[in-house]
PDB file of C-alpha atoms in Angstrom:
ATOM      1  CA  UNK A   1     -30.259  -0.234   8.798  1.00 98.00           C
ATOM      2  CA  UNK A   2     -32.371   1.209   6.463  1.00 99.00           C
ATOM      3  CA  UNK A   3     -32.255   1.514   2.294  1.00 99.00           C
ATOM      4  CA  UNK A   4     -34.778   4.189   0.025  1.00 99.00           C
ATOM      5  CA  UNK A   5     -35.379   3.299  -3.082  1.00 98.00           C
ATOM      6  CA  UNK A   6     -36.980   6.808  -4.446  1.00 98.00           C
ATOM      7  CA  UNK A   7     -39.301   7.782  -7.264  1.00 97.00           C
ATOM      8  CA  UNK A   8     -39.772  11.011  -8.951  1.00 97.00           C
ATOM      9  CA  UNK A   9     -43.213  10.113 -10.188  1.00 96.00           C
ATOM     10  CA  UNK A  10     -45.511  12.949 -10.500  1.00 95.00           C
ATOM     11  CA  UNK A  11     -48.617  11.495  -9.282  1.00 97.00           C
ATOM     12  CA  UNK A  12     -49.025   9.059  -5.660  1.00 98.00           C
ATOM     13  CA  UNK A  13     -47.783   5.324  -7.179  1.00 97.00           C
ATOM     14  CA  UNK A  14     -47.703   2.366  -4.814  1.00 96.00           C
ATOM     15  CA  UNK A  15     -46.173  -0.857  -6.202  1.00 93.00           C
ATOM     16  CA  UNK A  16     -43.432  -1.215  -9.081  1.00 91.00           C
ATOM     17  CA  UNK A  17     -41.692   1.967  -9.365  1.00 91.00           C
ATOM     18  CA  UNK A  18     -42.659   3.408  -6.216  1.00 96.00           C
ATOM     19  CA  UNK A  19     -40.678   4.774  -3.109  1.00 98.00           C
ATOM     20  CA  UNK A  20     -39.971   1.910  -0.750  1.00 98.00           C
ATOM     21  CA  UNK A  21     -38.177   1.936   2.607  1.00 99.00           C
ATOM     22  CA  UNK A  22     -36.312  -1.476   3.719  1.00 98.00           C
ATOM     23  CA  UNK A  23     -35.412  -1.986   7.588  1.00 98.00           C
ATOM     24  CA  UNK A  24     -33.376  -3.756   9.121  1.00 98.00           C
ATOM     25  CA  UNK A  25     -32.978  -3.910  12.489  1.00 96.00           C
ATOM     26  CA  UNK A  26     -32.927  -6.884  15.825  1.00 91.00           C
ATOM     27  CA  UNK A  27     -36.617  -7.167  15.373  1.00 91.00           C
ATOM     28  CA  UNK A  28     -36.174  -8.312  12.096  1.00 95.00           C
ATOM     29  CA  UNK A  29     -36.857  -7.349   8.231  1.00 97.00           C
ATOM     30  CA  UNK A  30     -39.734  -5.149   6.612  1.00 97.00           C
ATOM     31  CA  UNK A  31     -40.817  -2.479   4.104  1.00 98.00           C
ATOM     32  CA  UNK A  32     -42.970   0.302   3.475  1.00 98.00           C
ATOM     33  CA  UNK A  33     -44.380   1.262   0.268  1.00 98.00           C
ATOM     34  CA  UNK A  34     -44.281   5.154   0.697  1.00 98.00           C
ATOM     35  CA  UNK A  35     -47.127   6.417  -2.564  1.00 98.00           C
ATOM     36  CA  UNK A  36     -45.613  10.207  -2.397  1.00 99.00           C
ATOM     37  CA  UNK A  37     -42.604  11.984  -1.534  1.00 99.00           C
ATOM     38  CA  UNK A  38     -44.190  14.091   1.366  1.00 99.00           C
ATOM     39  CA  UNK A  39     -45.081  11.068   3.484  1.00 99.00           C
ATOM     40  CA  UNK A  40     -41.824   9.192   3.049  1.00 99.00           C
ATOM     41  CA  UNK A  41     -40.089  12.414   4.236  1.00 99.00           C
ATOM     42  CA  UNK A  42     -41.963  12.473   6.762  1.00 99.00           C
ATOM     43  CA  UNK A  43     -41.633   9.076   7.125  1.00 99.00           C
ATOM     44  CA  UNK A  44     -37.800   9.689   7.093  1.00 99.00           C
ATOM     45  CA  UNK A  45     -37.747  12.297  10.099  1.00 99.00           C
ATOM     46  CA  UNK A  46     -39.793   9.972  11.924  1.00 99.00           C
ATOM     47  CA  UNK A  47     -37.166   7.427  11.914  1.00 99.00           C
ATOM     48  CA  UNK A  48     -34.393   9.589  12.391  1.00 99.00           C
ATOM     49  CA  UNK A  49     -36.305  10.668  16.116  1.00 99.00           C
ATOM     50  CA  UNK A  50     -37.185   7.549  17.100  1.00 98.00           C
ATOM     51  CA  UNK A  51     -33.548   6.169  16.439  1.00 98.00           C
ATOM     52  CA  UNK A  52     -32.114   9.248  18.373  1.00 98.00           C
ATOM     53  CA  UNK A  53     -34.943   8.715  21.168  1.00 98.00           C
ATOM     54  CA  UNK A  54     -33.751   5.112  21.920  1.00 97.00           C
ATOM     55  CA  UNK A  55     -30.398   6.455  21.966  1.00 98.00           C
ATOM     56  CA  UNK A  56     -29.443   3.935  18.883  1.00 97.00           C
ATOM     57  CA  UNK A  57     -27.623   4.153  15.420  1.00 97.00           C
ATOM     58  CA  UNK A  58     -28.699   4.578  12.042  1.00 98.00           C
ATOM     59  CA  UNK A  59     -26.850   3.919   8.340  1.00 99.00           C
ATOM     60  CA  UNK A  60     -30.109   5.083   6.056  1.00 99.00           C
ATOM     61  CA  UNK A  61     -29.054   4.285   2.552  1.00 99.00           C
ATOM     62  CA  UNK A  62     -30.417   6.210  -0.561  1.00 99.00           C
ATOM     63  CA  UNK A  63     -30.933   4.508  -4.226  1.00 97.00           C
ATOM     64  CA  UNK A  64     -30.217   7.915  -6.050  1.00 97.00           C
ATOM     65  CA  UNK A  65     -26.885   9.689  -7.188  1.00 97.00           C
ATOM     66  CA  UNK A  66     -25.935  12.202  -3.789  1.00 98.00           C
ATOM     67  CA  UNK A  67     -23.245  13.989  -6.557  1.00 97.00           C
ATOM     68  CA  UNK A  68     -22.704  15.294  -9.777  1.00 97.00           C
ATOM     69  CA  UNK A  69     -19.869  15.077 -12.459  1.00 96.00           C
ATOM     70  CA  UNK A  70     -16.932  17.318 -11.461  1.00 95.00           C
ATOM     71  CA  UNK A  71     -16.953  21.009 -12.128  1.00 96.00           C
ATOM     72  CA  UNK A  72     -20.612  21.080 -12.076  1.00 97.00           C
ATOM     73  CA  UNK A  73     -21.226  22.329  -8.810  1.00 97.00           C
ATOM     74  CA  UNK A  74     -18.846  25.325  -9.090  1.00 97.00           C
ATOM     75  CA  UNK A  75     -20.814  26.107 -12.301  1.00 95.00           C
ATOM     76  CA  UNK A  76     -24.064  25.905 -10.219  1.00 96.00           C
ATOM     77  CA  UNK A  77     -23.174  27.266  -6.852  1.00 97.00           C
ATOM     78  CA  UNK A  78     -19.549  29.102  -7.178  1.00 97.00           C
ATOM     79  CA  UNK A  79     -18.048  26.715  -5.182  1.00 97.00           C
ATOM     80  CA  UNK A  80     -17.121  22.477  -5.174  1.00 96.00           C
ATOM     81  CA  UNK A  81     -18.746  21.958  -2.493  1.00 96.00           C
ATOM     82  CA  UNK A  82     -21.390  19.002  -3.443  1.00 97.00           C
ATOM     83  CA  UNK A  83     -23.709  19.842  -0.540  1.00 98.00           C
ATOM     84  CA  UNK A  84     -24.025  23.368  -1.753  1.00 98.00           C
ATOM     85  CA  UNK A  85     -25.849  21.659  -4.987  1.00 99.00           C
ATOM     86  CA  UNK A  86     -27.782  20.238  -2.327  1.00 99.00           C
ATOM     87  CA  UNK A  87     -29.131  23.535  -0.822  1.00 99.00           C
ATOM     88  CA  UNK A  88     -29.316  24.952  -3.979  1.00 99.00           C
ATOM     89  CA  UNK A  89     -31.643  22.158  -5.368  1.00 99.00           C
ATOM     90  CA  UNK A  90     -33.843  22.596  -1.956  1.00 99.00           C
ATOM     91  CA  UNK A  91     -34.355  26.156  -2.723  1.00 99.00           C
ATOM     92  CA  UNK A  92     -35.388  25.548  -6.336  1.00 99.00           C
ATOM     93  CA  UNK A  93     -37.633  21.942  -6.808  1.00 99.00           C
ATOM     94  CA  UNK A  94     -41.112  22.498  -5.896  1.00 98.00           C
ATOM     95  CA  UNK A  95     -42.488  19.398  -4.826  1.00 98.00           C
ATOM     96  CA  UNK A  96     -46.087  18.997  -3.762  1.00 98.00           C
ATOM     97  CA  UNK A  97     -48.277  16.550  -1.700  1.00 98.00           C
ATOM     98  CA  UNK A  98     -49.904  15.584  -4.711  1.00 98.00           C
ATOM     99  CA  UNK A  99     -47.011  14.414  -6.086  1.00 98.00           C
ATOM    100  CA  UNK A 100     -46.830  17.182  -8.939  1.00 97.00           C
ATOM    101  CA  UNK A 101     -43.129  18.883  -9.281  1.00 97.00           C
ATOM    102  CA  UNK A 102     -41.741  21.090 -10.941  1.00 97.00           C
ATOM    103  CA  UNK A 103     -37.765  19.258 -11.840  1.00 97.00           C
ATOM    104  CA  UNK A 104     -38.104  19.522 -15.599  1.00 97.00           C
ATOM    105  CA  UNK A 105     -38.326  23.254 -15.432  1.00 97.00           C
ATOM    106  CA  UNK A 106     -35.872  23.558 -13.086  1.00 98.00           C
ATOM    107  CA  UNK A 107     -33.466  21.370 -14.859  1.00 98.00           C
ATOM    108  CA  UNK A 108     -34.078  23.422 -18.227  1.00 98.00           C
ATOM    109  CA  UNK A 109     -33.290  26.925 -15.744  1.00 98.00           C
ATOM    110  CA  UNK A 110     -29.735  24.715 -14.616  1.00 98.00           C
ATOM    111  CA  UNK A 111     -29.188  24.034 -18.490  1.00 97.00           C
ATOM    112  CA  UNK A 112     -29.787  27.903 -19.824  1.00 96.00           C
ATOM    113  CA  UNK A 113     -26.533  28.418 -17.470  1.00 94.00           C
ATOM    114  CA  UNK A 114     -24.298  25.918 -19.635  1.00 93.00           C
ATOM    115  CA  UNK A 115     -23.136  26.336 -23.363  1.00 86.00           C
ATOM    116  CA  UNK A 116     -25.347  24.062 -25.700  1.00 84.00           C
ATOM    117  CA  UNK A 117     -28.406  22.162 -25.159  1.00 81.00           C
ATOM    118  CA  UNK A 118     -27.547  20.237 -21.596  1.00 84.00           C
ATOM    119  CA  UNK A 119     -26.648  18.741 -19.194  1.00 97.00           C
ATOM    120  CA  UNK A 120     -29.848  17.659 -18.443  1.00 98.00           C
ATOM    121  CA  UNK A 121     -31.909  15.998 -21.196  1.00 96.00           C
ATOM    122  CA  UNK A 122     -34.817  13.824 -21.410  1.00 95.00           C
ATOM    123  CA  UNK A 123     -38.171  15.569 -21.098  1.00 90.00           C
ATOM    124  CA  UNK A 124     -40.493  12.605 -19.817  1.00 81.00           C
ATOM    125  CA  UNK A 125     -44.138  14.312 -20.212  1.00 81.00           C
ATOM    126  CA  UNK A 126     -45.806  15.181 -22.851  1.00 83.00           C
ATOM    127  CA  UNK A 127     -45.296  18.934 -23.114  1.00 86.00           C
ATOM    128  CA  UNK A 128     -42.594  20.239 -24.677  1.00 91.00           C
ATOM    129  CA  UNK A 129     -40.149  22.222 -22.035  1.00 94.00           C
ATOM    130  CA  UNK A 130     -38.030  25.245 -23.001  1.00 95.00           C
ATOM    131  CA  UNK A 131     -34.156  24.267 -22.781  1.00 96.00           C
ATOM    132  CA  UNK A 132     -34.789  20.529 -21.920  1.00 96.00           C
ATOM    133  CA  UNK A 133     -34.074  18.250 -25.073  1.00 94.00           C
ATOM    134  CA  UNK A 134     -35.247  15.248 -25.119  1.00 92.00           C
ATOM    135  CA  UNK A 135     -32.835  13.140 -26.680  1.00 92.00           C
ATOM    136  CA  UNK A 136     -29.375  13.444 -25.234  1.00 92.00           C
ATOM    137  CA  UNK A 137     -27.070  17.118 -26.562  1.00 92.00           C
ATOM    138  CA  UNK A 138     -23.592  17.384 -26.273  1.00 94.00           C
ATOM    139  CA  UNK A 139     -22.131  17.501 -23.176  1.00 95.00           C
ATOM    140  CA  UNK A 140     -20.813  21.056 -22.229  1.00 95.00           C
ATOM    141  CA  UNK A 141     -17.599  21.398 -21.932  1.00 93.00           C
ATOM    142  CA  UNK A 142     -15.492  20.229 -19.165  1.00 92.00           C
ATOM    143  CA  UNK A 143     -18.592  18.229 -17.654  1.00 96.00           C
ATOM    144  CA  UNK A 144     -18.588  14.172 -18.485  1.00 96.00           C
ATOM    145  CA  UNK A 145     -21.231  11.606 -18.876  1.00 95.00           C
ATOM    146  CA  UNK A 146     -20.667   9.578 -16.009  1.00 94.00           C
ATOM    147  CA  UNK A 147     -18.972  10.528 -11.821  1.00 94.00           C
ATOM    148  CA  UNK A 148     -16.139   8.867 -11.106  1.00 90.00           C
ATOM    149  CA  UNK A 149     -19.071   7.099  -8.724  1.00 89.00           C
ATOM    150  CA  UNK A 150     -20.322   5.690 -11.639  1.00 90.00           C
ATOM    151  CA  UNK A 151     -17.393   4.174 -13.042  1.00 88.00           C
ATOM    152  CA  UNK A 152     -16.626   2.427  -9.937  1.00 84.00           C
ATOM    153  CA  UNK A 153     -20.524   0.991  -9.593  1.00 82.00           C
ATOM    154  CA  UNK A 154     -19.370  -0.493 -13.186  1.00 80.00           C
ATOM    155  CA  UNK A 155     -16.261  -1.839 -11.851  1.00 71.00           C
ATOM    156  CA  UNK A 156     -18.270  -3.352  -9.099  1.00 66.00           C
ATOM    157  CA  UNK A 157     -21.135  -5.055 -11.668  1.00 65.00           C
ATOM    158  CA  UNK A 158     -23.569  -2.324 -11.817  1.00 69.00           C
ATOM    159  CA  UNK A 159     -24.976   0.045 -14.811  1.00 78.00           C
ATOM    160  CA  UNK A 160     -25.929   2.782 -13.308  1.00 83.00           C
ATOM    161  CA  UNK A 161     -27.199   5.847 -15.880  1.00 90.00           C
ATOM    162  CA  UNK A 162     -26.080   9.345 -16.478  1.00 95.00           C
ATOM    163  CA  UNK A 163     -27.071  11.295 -13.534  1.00 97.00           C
ATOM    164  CA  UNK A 164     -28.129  14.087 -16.947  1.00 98.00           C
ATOM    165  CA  UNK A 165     -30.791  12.129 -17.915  1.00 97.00           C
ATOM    166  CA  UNK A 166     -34.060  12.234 -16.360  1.00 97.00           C
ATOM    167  CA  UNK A 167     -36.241   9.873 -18.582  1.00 93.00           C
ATOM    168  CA  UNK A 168     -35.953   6.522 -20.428  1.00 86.00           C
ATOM    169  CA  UNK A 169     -35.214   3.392 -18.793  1.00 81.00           C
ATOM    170  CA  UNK A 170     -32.809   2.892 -15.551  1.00 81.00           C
ATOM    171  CA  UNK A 171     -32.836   6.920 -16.100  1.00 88.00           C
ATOM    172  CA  UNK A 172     -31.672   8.029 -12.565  1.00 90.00           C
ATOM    173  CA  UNK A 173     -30.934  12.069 -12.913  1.00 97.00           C
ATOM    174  CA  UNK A 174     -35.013  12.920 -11.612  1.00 97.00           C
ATOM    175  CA  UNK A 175     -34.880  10.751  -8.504  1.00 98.00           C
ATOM    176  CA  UNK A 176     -31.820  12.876  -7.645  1.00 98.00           C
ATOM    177  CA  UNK A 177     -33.131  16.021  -8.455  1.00 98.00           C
ATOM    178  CA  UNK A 178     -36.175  15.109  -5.860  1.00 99.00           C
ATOM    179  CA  UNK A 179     -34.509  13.796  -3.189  1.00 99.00           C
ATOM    180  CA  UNK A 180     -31.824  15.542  -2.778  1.00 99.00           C
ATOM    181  CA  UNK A 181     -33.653  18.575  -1.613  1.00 99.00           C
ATOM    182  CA  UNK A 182     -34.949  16.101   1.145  1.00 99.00           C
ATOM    183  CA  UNK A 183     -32.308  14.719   2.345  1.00 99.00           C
ATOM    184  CA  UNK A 184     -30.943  18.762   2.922  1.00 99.00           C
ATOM    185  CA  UNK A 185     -34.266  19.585   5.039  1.00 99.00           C
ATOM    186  CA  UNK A 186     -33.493  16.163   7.104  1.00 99.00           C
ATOM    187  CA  UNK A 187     -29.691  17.304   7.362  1.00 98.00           C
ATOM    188  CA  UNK A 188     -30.848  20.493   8.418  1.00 98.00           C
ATOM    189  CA  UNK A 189     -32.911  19.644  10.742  1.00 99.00           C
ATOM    190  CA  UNK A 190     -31.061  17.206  12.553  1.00 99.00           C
ATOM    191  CA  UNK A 191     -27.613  19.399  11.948  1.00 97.00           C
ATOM    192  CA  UNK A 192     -25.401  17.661  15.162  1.00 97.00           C
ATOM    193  CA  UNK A 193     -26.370  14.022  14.974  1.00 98.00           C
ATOM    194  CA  UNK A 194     -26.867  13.168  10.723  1.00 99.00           C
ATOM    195  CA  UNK A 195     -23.614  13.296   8.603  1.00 98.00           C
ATOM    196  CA  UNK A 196     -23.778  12.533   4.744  1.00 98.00           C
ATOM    197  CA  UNK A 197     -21.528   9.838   3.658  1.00 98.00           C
ATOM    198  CA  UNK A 198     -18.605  10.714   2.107  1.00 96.00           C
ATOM    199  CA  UNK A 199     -18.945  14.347   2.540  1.00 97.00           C
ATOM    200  CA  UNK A 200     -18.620  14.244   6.169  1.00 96.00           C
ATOM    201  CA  UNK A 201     -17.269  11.925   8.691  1.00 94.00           C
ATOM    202  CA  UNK A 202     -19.835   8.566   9.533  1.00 95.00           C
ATOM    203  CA  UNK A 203     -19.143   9.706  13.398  1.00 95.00           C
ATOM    204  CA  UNK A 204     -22.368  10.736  14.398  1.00 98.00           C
ATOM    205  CA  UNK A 205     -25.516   8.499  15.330  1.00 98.00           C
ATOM    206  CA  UNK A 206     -27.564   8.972  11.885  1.00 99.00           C
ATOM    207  CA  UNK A 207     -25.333   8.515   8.442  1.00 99.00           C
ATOM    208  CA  UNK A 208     -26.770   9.000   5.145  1.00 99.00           C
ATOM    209  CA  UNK A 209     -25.196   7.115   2.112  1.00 98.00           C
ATOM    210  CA  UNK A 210     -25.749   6.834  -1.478  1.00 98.00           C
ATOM    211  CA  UNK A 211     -26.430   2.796  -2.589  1.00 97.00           C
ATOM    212  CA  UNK A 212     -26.955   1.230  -5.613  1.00 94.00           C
ATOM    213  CA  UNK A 213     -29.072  -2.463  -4.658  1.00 93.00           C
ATOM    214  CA  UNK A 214     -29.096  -3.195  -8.083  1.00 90.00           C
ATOM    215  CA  UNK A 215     -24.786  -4.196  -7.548  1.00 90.00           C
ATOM    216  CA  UNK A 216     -26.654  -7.334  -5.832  1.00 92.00           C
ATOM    217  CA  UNK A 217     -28.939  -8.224  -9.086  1.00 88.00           C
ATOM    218  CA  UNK A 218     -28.383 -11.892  -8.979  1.00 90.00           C
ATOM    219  CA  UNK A 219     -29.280 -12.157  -5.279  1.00 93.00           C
ATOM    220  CA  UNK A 220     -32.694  -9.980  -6.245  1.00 91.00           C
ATOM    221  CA  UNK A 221     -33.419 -12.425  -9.077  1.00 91.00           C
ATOM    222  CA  UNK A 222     -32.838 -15.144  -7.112  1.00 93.00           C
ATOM    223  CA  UNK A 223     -35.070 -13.798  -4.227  1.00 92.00           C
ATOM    224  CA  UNK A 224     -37.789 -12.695  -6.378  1.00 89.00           C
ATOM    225  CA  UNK A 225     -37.502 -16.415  -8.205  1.00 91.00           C
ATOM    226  CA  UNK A 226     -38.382 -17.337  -4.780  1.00 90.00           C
ATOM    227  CA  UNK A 227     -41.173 -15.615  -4.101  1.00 87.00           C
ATOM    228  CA  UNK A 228     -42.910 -16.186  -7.287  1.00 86.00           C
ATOM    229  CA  UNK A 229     -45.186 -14.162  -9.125  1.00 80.00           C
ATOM    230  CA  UNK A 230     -46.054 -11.517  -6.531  1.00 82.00           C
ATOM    231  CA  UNK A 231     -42.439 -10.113  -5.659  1.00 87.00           C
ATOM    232  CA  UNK A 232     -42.208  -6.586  -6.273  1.00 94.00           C
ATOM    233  CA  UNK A 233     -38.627  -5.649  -7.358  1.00 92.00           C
ATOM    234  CA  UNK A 234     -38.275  -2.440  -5.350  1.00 95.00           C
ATOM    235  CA  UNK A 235     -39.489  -3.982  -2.448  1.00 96.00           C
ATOM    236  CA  UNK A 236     -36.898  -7.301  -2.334  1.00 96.00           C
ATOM    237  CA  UNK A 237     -33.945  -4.492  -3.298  1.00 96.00           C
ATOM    238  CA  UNK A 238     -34.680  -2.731  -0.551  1.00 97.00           C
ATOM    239  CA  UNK A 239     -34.872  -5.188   2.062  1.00 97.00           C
ATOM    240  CA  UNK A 240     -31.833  -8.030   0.775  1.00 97.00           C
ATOM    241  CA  UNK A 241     -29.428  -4.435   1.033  1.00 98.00           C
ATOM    242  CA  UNK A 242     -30.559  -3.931   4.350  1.00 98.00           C
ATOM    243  CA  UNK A 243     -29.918  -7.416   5.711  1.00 97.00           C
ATOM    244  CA  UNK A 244     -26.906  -7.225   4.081  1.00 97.00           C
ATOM    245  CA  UNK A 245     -25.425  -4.064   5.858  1.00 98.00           C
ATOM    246  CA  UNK A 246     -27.065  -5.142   9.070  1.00 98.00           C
ATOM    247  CA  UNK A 247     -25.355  -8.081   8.960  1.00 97.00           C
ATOM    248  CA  UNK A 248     -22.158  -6.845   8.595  1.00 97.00           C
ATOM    249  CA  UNK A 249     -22.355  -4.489  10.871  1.00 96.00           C
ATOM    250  CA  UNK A 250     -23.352  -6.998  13.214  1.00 96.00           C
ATOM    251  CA  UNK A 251     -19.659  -8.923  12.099  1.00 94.00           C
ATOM    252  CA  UNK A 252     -17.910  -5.527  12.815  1.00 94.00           C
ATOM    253  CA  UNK A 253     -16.935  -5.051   9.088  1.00 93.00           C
ATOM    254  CA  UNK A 254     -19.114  -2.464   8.045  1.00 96.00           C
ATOM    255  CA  UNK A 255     -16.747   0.273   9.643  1.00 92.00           C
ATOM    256  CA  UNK A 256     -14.539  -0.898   6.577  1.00 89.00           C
ATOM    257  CA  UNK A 257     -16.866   0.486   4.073  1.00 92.00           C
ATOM    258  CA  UNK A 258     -17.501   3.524   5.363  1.00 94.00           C
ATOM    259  CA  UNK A 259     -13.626   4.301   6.829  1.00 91.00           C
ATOM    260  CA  UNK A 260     -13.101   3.520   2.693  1.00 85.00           C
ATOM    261  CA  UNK A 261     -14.002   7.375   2.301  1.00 87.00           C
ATOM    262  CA  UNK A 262     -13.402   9.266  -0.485  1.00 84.00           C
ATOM    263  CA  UNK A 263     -15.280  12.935  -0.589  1.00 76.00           C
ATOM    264  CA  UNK A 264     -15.100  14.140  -3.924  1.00 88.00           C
ATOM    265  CA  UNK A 265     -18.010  16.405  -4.999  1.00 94.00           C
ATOM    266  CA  UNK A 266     -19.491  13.754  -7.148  1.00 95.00           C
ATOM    267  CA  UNK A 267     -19.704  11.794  -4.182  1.00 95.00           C
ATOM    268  CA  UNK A 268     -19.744   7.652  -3.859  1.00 95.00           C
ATOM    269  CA  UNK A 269     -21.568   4.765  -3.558  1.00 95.00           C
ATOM    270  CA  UNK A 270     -21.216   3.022  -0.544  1.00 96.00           C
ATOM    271  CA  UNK A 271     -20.432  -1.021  -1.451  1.00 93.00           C
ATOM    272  CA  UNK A 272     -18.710  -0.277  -4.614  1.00 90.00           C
ATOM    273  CA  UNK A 273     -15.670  -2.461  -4.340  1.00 88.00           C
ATOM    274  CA  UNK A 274     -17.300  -4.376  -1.527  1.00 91.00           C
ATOM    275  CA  UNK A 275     -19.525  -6.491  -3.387  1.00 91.00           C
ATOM    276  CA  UNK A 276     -18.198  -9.819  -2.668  1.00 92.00           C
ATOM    277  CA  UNK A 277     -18.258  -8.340   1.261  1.00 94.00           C
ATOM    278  CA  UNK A 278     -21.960  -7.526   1.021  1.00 94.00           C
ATOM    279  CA  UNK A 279     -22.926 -11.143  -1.416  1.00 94.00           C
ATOM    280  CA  UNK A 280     -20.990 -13.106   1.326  1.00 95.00           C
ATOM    281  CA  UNK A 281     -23.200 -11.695   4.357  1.00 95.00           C
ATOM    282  CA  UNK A 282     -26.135 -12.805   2.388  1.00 93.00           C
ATOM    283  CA  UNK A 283     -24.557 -15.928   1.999  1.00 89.00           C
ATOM    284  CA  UNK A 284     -24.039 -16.219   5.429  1.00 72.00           C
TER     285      UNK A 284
END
């Protein structure tokens, strides 16, 4: 098992607020701080060949939104399909080794497509960006706030942000609009064995699935209470979600979650509605 908790910074961060990779796995627990996008995809495809060389399994979990609000991705691509926002967003963000992107520009090109000032709003830097507001516009019409993702996360104990905003605290929409296009180069290049989770069926030996740790926030207060001044947040997320699925997947129950499949384009959160399941294997 293995959860990503992503960043969109725009310069190589290690700590707080950085990428992180939890694992799970018979040799036990660890993570890896990751300081830039390039080296935790590589880092990614890595894992993903050395899984498929030893002929095992693997459920790689990703802290960032795999889906938009329905309707968008018709407006975007021309059809529903929520991997086609996917490939679009791969052709489009520029992402560099240093770190330095080029998101806010692209999500000011998405907005110029929409009546009004949005979707997207909340221009984190300190120039000003043509067609990205940053305080929030209203919504064009016929897109919402929040997925139907979302408001299931909330049923389930989390808060997770608009996937429209891309700065301001808990603000979500930039780690999507970075990862995404990696996840399509790792789909892409291992087309037979990874499926995405709930687009496709979790029958092949590497599934991708969007989490959200933070639906276990007592557990991560309680763990970093435990380790006392020096826990990193990210870090204990990353790892306490990992145990967790490992754990039941070792009790046979994980199959639950992911047969619990429902593939609209704004996608879903794997856990939501299971959150006693995945607190009780950490109880265990």
């Amino acid at each position: 098992m293995a959860v990503l908790d992503w960043s969109a910074a725009g310069r190589p961060v290690v700590g707080s607020n950085a990428i992180w990779l939890g694992i799970a796995g018979p040799d036990g627990v660890s993570a890896q701080n990751l300081p830039t996008r390039h080296q935790a995809e590589a880092r990614l495809r890595a894992l993903v060949t050395e899984t498929l060389a030893a002929g095992e399994r693997l459920l790689l979990g990703a802290d960032f939104a795999f889906g938009y609000p329905p309707g968008f991705a018709r407006a975007l691509t021309g059809t529903s399909a929520a991997l086609a926002v996917w490939h679009w967003l791969e052709q489009h963000i520029e992402d560099h080794p240093d770190n330095s992107h080029n998101l806010r520009h692209v999500a000011a090109a998405i907005n110029a497509r929409f009546a009004g000032g949005g979707p997207f709003w909340g221009n984190g830097a300190r120039a000003e960006v043509p067609g990205l507001p940053r305080r929030r516009p209203p919504l064009p019409p016929g897109l919402t706030a929040h997925r139907p993702a979302d408001i299931a996360a909330r049923s389930s104990g989390g808060t997770p942000k608009s996937v429209w905003q891309l700065a301001g605290a808990g603000a979500v929409g930039a780690q999507s609009l970075t990862g995404l296009p990696v996840l399509e180069r790792l789909r892409r290049a291992f087309p037979k064995t990874l499926a995405v989770w709930p687009f496709q069926p979790a029958d092949t030996s590497v599934v991708v699935a969007e989490v959200y740790p933070s639906m276990l926030s007592a557990e991560v207060r309680a763990a970093e209470a435990a380790e006392g001044a020096g826990a990193c947040r990210d870090r204990v997320q990353v790892t306490l979600l990992a145990s967790a699925l490992l754990r039941l997947s070792q009790a046979g129950t994980l199959g639950e979650m992911l047969h619990d499949r429902r593939a609209g384009e704004d996608g879903q959160i794997l856990g939501a509605g299971h959150v006693a399941t995945l607190r009780a294997a950490l109880a265990d």
